[in-house]
XYZ file of C-alpha atoms in Angstrom:
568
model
C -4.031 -38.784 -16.919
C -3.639 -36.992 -20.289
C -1.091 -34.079 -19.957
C -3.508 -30.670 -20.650
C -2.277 -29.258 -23.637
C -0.936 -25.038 -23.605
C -3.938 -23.577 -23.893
C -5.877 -25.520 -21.467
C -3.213 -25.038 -18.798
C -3.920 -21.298 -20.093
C -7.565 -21.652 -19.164
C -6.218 -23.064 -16.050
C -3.869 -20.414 -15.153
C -6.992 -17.454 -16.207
C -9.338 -19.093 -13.941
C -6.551 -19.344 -10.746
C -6.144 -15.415 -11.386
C -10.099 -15.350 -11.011
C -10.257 -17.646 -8.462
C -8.135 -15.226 -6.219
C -9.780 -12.302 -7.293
C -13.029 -13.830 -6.093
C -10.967 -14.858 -2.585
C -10.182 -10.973 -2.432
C -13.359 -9.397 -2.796
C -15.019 -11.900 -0.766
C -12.770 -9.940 1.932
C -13.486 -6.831 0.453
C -17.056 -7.904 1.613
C -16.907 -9.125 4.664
C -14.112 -7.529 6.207
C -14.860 -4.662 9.891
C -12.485 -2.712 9.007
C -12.831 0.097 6.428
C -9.218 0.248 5.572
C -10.395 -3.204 3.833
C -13.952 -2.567 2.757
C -13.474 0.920 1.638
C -9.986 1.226 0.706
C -8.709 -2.229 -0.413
C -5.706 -2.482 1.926
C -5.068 -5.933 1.168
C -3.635 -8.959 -1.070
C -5.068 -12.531 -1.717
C -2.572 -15.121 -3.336
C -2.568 -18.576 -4.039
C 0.483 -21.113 -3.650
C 2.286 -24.261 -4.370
C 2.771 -27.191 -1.929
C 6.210 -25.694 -1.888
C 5.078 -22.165 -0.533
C 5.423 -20.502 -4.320
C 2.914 -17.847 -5.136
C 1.406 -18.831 -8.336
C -1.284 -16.238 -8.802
C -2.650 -13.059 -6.924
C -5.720 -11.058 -6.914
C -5.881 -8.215 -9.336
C -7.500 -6.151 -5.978
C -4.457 -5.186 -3.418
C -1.567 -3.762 -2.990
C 2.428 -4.675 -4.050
C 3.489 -4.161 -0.342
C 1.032 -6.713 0.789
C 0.993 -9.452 -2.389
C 4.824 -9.391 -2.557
C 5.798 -9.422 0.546
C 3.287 -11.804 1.041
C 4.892 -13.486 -1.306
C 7.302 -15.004 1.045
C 5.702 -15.477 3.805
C 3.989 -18.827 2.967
C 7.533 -20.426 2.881
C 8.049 -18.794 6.531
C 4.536 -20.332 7.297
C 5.390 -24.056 6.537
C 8.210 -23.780 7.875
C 6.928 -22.886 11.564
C 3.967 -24.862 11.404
C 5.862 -28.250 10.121
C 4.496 -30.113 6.873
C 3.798 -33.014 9.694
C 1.564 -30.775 11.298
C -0.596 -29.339 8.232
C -4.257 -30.812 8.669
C -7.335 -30.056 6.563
C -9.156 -27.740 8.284
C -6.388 -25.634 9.554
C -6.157 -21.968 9.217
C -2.562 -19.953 10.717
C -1.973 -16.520 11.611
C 0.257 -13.860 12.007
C 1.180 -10.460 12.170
C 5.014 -10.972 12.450
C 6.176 -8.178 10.594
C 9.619 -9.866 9.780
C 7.826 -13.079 8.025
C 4.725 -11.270 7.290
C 3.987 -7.995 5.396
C 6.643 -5.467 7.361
C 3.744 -4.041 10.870
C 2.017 -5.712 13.104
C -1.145 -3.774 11.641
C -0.961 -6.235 8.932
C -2.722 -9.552 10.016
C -1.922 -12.742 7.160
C -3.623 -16.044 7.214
C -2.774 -19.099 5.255
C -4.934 -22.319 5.134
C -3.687 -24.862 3.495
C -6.055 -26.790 0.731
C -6.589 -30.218 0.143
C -8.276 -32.337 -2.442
C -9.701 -35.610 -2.041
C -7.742 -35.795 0.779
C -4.254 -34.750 -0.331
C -2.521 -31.686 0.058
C -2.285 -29.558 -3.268
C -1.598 -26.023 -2.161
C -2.286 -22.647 0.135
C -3.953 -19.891 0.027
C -3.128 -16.523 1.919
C -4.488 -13.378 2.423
C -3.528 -10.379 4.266
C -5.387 -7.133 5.349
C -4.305 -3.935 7.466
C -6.405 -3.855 10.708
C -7.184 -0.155 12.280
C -5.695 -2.057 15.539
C -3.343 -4.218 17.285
C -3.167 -2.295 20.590
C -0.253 -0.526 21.956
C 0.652 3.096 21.037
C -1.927 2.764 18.268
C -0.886 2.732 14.753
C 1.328 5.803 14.484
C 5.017 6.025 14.327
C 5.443 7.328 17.764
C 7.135 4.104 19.703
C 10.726 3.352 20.264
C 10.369 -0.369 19.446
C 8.116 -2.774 17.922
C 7.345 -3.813 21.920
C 4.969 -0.616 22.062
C 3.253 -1.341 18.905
C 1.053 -4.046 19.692
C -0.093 -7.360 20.110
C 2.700 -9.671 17.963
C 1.347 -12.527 17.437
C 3.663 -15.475 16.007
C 3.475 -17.930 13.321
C 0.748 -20.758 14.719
C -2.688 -22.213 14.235
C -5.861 -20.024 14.472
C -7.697 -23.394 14.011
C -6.731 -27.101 13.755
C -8.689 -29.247 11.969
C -11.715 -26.547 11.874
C -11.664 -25.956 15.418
C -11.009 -22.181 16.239
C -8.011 -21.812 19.321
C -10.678 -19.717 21.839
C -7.744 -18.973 24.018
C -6.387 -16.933 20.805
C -9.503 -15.098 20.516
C -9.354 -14.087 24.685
C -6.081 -12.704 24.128
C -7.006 -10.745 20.764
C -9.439 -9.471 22.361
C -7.869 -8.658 25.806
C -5.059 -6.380 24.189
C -7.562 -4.403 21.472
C -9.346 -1.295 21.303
C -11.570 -2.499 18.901
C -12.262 -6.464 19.342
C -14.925 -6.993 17.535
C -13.718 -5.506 14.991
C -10.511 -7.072 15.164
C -11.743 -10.528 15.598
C -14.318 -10.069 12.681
C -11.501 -9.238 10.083
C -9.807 -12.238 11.424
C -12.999 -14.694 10.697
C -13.334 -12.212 7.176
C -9.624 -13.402 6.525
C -10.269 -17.329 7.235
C -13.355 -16.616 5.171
C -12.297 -15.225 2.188
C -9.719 -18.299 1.995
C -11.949 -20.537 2.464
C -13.584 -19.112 -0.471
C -10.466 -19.317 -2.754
C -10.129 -23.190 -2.020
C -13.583 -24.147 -2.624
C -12.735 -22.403 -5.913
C -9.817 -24.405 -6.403
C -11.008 -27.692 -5.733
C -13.759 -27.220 -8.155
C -11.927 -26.002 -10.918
C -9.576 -28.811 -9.934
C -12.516 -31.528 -10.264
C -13.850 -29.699 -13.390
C -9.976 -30.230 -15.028
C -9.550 -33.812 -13.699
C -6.480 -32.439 -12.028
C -5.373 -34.870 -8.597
C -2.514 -31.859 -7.848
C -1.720 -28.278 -9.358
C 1.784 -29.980 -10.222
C 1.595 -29.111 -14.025
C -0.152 -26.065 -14.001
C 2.062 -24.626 -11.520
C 5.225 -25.773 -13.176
C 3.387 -24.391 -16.530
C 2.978 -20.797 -14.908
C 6.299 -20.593 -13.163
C 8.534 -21.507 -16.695
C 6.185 -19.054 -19.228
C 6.740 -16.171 -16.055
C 10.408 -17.289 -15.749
C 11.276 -17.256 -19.287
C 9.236 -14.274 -20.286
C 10.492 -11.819 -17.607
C 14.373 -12.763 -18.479
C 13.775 -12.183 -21.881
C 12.403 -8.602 -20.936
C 15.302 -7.809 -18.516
C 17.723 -9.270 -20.709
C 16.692 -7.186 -23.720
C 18.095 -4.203 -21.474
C 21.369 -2.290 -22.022
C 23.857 -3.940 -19.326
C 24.398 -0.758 -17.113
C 24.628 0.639 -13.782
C 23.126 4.213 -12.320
C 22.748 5.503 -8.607
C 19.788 6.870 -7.678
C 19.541 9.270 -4.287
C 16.601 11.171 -2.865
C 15.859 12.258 0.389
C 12.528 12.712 2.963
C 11.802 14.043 5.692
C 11.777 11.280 8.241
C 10.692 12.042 11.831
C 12.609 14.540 13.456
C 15.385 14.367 10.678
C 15.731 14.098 6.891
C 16.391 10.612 5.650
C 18.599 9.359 2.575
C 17.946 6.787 0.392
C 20.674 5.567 -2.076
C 20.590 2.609 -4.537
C 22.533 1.409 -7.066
C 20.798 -0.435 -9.878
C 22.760 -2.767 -12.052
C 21.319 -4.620 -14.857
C 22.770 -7.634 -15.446
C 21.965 -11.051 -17.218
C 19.513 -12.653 -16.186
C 19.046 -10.502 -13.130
C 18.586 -7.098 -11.770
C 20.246 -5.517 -8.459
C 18.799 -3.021 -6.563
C 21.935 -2.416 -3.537
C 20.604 -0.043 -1.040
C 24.556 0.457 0.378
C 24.269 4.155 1.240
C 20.905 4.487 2.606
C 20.523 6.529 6.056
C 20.840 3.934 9.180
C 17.443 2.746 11.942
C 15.410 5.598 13.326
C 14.797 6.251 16.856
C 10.894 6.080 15.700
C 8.389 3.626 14.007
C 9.185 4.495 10.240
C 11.815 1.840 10.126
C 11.193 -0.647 7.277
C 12.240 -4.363 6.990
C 13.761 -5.923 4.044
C 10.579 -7.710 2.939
C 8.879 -4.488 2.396
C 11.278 -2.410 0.467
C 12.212 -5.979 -1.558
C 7.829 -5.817 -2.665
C 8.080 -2.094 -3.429
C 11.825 -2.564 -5.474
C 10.659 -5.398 -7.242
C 7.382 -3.478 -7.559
C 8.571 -0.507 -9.459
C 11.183 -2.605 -11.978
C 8.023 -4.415 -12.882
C 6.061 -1.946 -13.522
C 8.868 -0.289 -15.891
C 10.014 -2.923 -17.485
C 7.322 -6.173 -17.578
C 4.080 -4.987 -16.870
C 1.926 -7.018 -18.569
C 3.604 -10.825 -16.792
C 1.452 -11.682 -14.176
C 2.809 -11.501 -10.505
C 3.982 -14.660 -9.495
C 6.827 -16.320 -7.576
C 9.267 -16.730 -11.090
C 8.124 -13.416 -12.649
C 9.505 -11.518 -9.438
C 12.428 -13.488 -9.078
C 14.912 -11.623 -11.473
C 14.661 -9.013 -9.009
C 17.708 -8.856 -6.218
C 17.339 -6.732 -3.852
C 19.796 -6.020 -0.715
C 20.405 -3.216 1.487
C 22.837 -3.007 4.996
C 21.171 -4.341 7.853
C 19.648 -2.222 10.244
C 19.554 0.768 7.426
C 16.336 1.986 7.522
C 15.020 -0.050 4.154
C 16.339 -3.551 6.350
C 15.292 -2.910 9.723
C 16.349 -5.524 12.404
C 13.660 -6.892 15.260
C 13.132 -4.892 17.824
C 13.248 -1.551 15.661
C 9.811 0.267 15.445
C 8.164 -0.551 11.717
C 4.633 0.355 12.391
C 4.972 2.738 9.533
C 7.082 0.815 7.583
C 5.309 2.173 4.365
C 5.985 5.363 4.663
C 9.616 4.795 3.610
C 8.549 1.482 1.540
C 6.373 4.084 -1.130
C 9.277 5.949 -1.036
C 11.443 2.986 -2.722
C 9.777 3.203 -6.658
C 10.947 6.600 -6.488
C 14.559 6.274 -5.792
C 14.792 3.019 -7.945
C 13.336 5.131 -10.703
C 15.635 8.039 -10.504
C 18.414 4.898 -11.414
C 16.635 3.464 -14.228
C 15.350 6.686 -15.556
C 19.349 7.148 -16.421
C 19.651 4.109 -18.466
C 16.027 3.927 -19.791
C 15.500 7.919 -20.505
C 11.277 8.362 -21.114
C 10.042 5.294 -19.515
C 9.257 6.387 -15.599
C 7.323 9.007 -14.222
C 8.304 11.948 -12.146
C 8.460 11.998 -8.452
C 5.138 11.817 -6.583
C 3.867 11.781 -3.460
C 4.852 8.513 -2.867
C 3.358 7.544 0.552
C 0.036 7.494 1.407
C -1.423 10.702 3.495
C -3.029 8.605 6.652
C -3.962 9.721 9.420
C -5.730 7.906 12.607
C -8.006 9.847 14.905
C -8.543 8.714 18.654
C -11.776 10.026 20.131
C -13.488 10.175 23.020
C -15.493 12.623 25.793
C -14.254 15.804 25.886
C -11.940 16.368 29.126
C -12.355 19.973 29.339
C -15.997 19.922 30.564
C -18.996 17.602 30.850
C -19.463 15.400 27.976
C -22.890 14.634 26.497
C -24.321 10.949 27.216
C -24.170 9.974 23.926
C -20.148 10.731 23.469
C -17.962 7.566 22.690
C -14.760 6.396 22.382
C -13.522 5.358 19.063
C -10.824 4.724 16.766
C -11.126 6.074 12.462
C -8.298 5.572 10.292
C -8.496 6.876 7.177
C -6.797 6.240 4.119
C -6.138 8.994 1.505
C -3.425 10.103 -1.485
C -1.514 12.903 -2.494
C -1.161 13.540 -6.684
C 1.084 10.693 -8.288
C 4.061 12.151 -10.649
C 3.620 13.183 -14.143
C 4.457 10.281 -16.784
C 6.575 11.112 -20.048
C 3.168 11.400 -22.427
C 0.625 11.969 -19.376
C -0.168 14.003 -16.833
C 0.134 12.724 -13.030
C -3.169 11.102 -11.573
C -4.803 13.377 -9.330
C -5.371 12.258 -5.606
C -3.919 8.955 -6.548
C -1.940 6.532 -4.606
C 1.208 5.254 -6.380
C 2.599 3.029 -5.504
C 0.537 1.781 -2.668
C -2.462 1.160 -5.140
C -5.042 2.091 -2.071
C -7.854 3.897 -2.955
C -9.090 7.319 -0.712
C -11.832 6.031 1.631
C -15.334 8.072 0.939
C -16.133 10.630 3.670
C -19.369 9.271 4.325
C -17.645 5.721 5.232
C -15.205 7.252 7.449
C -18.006 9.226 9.213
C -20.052 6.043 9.494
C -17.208 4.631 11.260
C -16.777 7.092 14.485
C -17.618 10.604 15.571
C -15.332 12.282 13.169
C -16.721 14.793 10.814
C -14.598 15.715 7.882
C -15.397 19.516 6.985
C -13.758 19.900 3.821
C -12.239 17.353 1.011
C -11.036 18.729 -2.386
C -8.904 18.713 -5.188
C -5.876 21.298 -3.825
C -5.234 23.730 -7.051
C -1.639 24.371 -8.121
C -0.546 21.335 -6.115
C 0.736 19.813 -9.260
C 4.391 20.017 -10.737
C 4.792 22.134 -13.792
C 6.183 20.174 -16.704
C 5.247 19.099 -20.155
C 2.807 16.917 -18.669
C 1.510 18.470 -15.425
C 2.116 16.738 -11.928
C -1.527 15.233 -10.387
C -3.225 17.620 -7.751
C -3.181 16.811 -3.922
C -6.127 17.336 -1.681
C -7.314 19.665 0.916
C -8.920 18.148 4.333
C -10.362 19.244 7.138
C -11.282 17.169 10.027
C -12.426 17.817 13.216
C -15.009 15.690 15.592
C -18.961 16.095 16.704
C -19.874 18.393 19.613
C -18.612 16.979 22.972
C -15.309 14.865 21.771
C -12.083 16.208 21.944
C -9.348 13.639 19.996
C -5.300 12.665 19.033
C -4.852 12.561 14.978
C -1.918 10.467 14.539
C -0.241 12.288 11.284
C 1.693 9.693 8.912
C 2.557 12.656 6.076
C 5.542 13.296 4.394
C 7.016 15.886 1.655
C 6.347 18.615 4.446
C 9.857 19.841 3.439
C 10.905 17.732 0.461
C 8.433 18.400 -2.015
C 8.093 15.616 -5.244
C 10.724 16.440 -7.626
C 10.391 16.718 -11.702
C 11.799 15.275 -13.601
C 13.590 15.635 -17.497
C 12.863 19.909 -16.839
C 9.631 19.549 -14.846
C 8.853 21.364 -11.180
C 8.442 19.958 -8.304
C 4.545 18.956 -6.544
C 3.627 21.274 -3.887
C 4.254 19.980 -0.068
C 2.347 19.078 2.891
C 1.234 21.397 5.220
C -0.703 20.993 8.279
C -1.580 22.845 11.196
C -4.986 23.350 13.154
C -7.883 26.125 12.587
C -6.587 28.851 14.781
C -3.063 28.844 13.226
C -1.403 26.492 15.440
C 1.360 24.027 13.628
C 1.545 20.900 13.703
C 4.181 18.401 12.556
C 4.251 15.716 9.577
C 4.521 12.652 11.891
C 3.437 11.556 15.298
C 0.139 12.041 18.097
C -0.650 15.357 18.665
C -3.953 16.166 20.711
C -6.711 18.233 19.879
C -8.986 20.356 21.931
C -12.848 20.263 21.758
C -13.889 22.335 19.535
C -10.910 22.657 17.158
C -10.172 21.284 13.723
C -7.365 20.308 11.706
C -6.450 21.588 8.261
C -4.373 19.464 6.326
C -3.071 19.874 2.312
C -1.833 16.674 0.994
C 1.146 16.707 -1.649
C 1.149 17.243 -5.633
C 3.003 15.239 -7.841
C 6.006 16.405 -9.757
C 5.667 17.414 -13.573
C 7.881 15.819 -16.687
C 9.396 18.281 -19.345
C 9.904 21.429 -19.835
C 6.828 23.592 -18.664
C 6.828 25.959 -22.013
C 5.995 23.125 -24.581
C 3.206 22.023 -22.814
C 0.438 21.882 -25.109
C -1.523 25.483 -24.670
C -4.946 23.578 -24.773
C -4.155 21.110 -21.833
C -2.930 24.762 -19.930
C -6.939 25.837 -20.578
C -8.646 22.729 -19.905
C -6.404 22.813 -16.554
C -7.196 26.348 -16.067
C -11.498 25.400 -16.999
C -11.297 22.711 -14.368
C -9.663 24.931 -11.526
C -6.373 22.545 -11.301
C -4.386 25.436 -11.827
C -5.110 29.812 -10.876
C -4.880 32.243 -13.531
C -1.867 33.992 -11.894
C -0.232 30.198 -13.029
C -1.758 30.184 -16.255
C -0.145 33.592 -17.038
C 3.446 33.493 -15.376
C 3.799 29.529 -15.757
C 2.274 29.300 -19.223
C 2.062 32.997 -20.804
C -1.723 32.871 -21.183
C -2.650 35.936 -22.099
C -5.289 38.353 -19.945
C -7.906 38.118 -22.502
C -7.883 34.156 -22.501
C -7.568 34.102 -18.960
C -10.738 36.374 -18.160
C -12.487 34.303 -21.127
C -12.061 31.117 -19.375
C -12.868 32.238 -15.991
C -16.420 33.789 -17.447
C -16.934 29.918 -19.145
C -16.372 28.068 -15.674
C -18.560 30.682 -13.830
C -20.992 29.877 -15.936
C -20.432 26.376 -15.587
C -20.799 26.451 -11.385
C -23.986 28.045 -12.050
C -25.379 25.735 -14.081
């Protein structure tokens, strides 16, 4: 065969990136839970015969895709290259060679063309549950948190293990909705290597030899050029969260070197008692994550374009958490990672990374079912909604901060009307939260306001996964910090960041998610952004005129315009 010449092993490479884009929404699609369908909690790769990731989806996440990352290597290594048929599809949720929780189920079927192995493809997605506690962060080791199920075969040689499925479904609260995102997961891989093998027969190709070795070098040799091109230097970075029932540190030191950059998490506070513990595979995505994003953007993601990036941290710190520890929310100190890395790099690369935001996601699960306190109506159910949603991401040096926007997590906030479809949860109130946003140059991105409560005759436990309840996003280069979380039910009652707490028939929860930081100093910001922010009801008048010295006149002028504008 003719070696392809550069640009058709370009083609090539374009069409892999679109083949696993079409493996990801195919999950998108088909996927029970609506942490996939609604809020794209997932990745969808595609791999070497040697377990390197050569492409991912542009729809996902950088905790799933790079952790994921390494996981195929774990794969064929438990399953045995003697043992890899066509046909077979493998599973598992092992958060130490998976994606970090046991919430995260990843498959991996290998692909074959006329009869000869030529790659994998893997996907992962977060499922609403795995049994135990429940998703929360409420356990004392990764025993409580589910059903942990090891690297093995979910079907050999097309033929689905039935035992597998018994168990699944034996240790669930949702089966059917388990075992459907497992079949959406085979699926959607399935879908990537019919892709593959066509694209393969269009190209003449017998193996993905070339193209991968193509895409590996021009990643390789591209990203070392960018990190390279950097000052050699070294900076510290510290910030610290609130944690469960104490604050938590995290420390790095970032030194760029040739050919490589370390990110040494020596410093960082040690395991907590409770599930927010994170293994190394997770902060490594979320590390690697945020130097890419600063410094190489525009590479794609692939096994030689994120190898540059060293990342190593004490074991059984909380960023390298050691099996048994509790991980089932492992992100919430994994979103914190960009942050810290960031408030290193911003000291050798001044005006490149944003302020603080509000870094992990704002979940929360509800558990309903019949009210206790009194007879139930026939129609009450049990159920389980878990819904995704985002605080305001930090103010950039020449933009403001996204408003209710996840960074780094990528997830999107899940519709109300999906989560409502989903159980008997009713979600009273969902809006932009005004003067949630950092003060700066550029103006930190607005949280949100909830408020959530269930239909007549349930009572239910919201499982809070919020941070920044008492360390608020900080600014950055003169900028303010984001406003924090709060949270506490209708009558008054408080309620803390983290954990199950139960709530009454009857009652609701109010919740106000985190603003992002700002960047700069507050008085140059440019006086017409101040009224557009004012028009638009991001910010009050009373911060328009001690913030930003707008003047009583403008202020009363502005207010008449957006009065007008409501009525219209």
């Amino acid at each position: 065969m003719t070696q392809p010449s550069n640009v058709a092993y370009q083609v090539m490479w374009n069409r892999l990136i679109s083949v696993v884009e079409e493996q990801a929404q195919a999950l998108v699609r088909t996927a029970f839970s609506t942490s996939v369908r609604e809020a794209g909690d997932l990745s969808a790769g595609v791999y070497d015969t040697q377990g390197r990731m050569l492409a991912q989806a542009v729809t996902g996440t950088p905790g799933h895709v790079n952790a994921m990352a390494d996981a195929v290597a774990h794969f064929i290594r438990r399953i045995g290259r003697q043992n890899i048929f066509q046909g077979d599809v493998y599973i598992t949720n092992d958060p130490w060679e998976g994606t970090g929780h046991l919430h995260d189920i990843t498959m991996v079927t290998p692909s074959f063309h006329n009869d000869v192995l030529v790659g994998f493809f893997a996907c992962t997605a977060h499922v609403v549950d795995i049994g135990g506690r429940g998703f929360g962060a409420d356990a004392n080791s990764v025993y409580e948190e589910g059903l942990y199920l090891p690297i093995m075969k979910f079907a050999e040689r097309g033929t689905v293990d039935e035992t597998m499925i018994r168990i699944i479904r034996g240790n669930v609260r949702e089966p059917d909705q388990l075992v459907g995102d497992i079949y959406a997961l085979a699926s959607c891989n399935e879908i990537g290597h019919r892709r593959l093998t066509a694209m393969m027969t269009e190209f003449g190709l017998d193996n993905l030899d070339g193209i991968a070795g193509y895409i590996l070098e021009n990643s390789r040799r591209a990203t070392l050029e960018r990190v390279n091109a950097l000052p050699h230097a070294e900076a510290s970075g510290e910030m610290t969260v609130d944690g469960f029932d104490t604050p938590i540190t995290l420390r790095v030191r970032l030194s760029i070197e040739k050919d490589r950059i370390l990110s040494d998490f020596e410093g960082t506070t040690g395991l907590d008692k409770k599930g927010i513990n994170c293994p190394l595979v997770y902060t490594k995505a979320y590390a690697c994550y945020a130097l890419k994003c600063a410094i190489a953007p525009e590479i794609p993601n692939n096994a030689a374009s994120l190898a540059p990036f060293d990342v190593t941290a004490p074991e059984n710190s909380i960023v390298h958490a050691l099996h048994p520890a509790p991980v089932a929310l492992r992100h919430i100190v994994g979103h914190f990672v960009p942050d810290v890395v960031y408030a290193a790099l911003d000291q050798i690369l001044p005006g490149v990374v944003p302020a603080e935001g509000a870094g992990c996601l704002c979940n929360f699960q509800v558990s309903l079912r019949p009210r206790s306190d009194a007879p139930a109506p026939a129609d009450a159910v049990r159920s389980e909604v878990l819904t995704f949603n985002s605080g305001g991401s930090g103010a950039r040096p020449a933009h403001d901060g996204l408003n209710a926007t996840a960074f780094p997590s990528g997830v999107m906030t899940m519709p109300i009307e999906a989560t409502e479809h989903a159980g008997p949860v009713i979600i009273w109130r969902k809006e932009l939260r005004p003067d949630s946003g950092g003060l700066g140059t550029y103006r930190g991105g607005l949280g949100q306001i909830m408020e959530v409560g269930a239909r007549d005759g349930h009572e239910f436990d919201i499982s809070a996964m919020f941070d920044r309840v008492d360390h608020p996003a900080r600014g950055r280069r003169g900028g303010t910090a984001g406003a924090p979380t709060t949270i506490a039910q209708d009558d008054g009652t408080p309620m803390r960041g983290k954990g199950k707490q139960f709530i009454p028939h009857g009652r609701r929860v109010k919740m106000a998610f985190p603003g992002g930081a700002g960047y700069g100093d507050p008085q140059e910001r440019d006086k017409l952004l101040v009224r557009q922010d004012l028009l638009r009801g991001y910010i009050s008048p009373e911060t328009a005129r001690d913030a930003y010295g707008m003047s009583e006149a403008d202020i009363a002028k502005i207010d008449a315009a957006r009065k007008i504008g409501e009525e219209k």
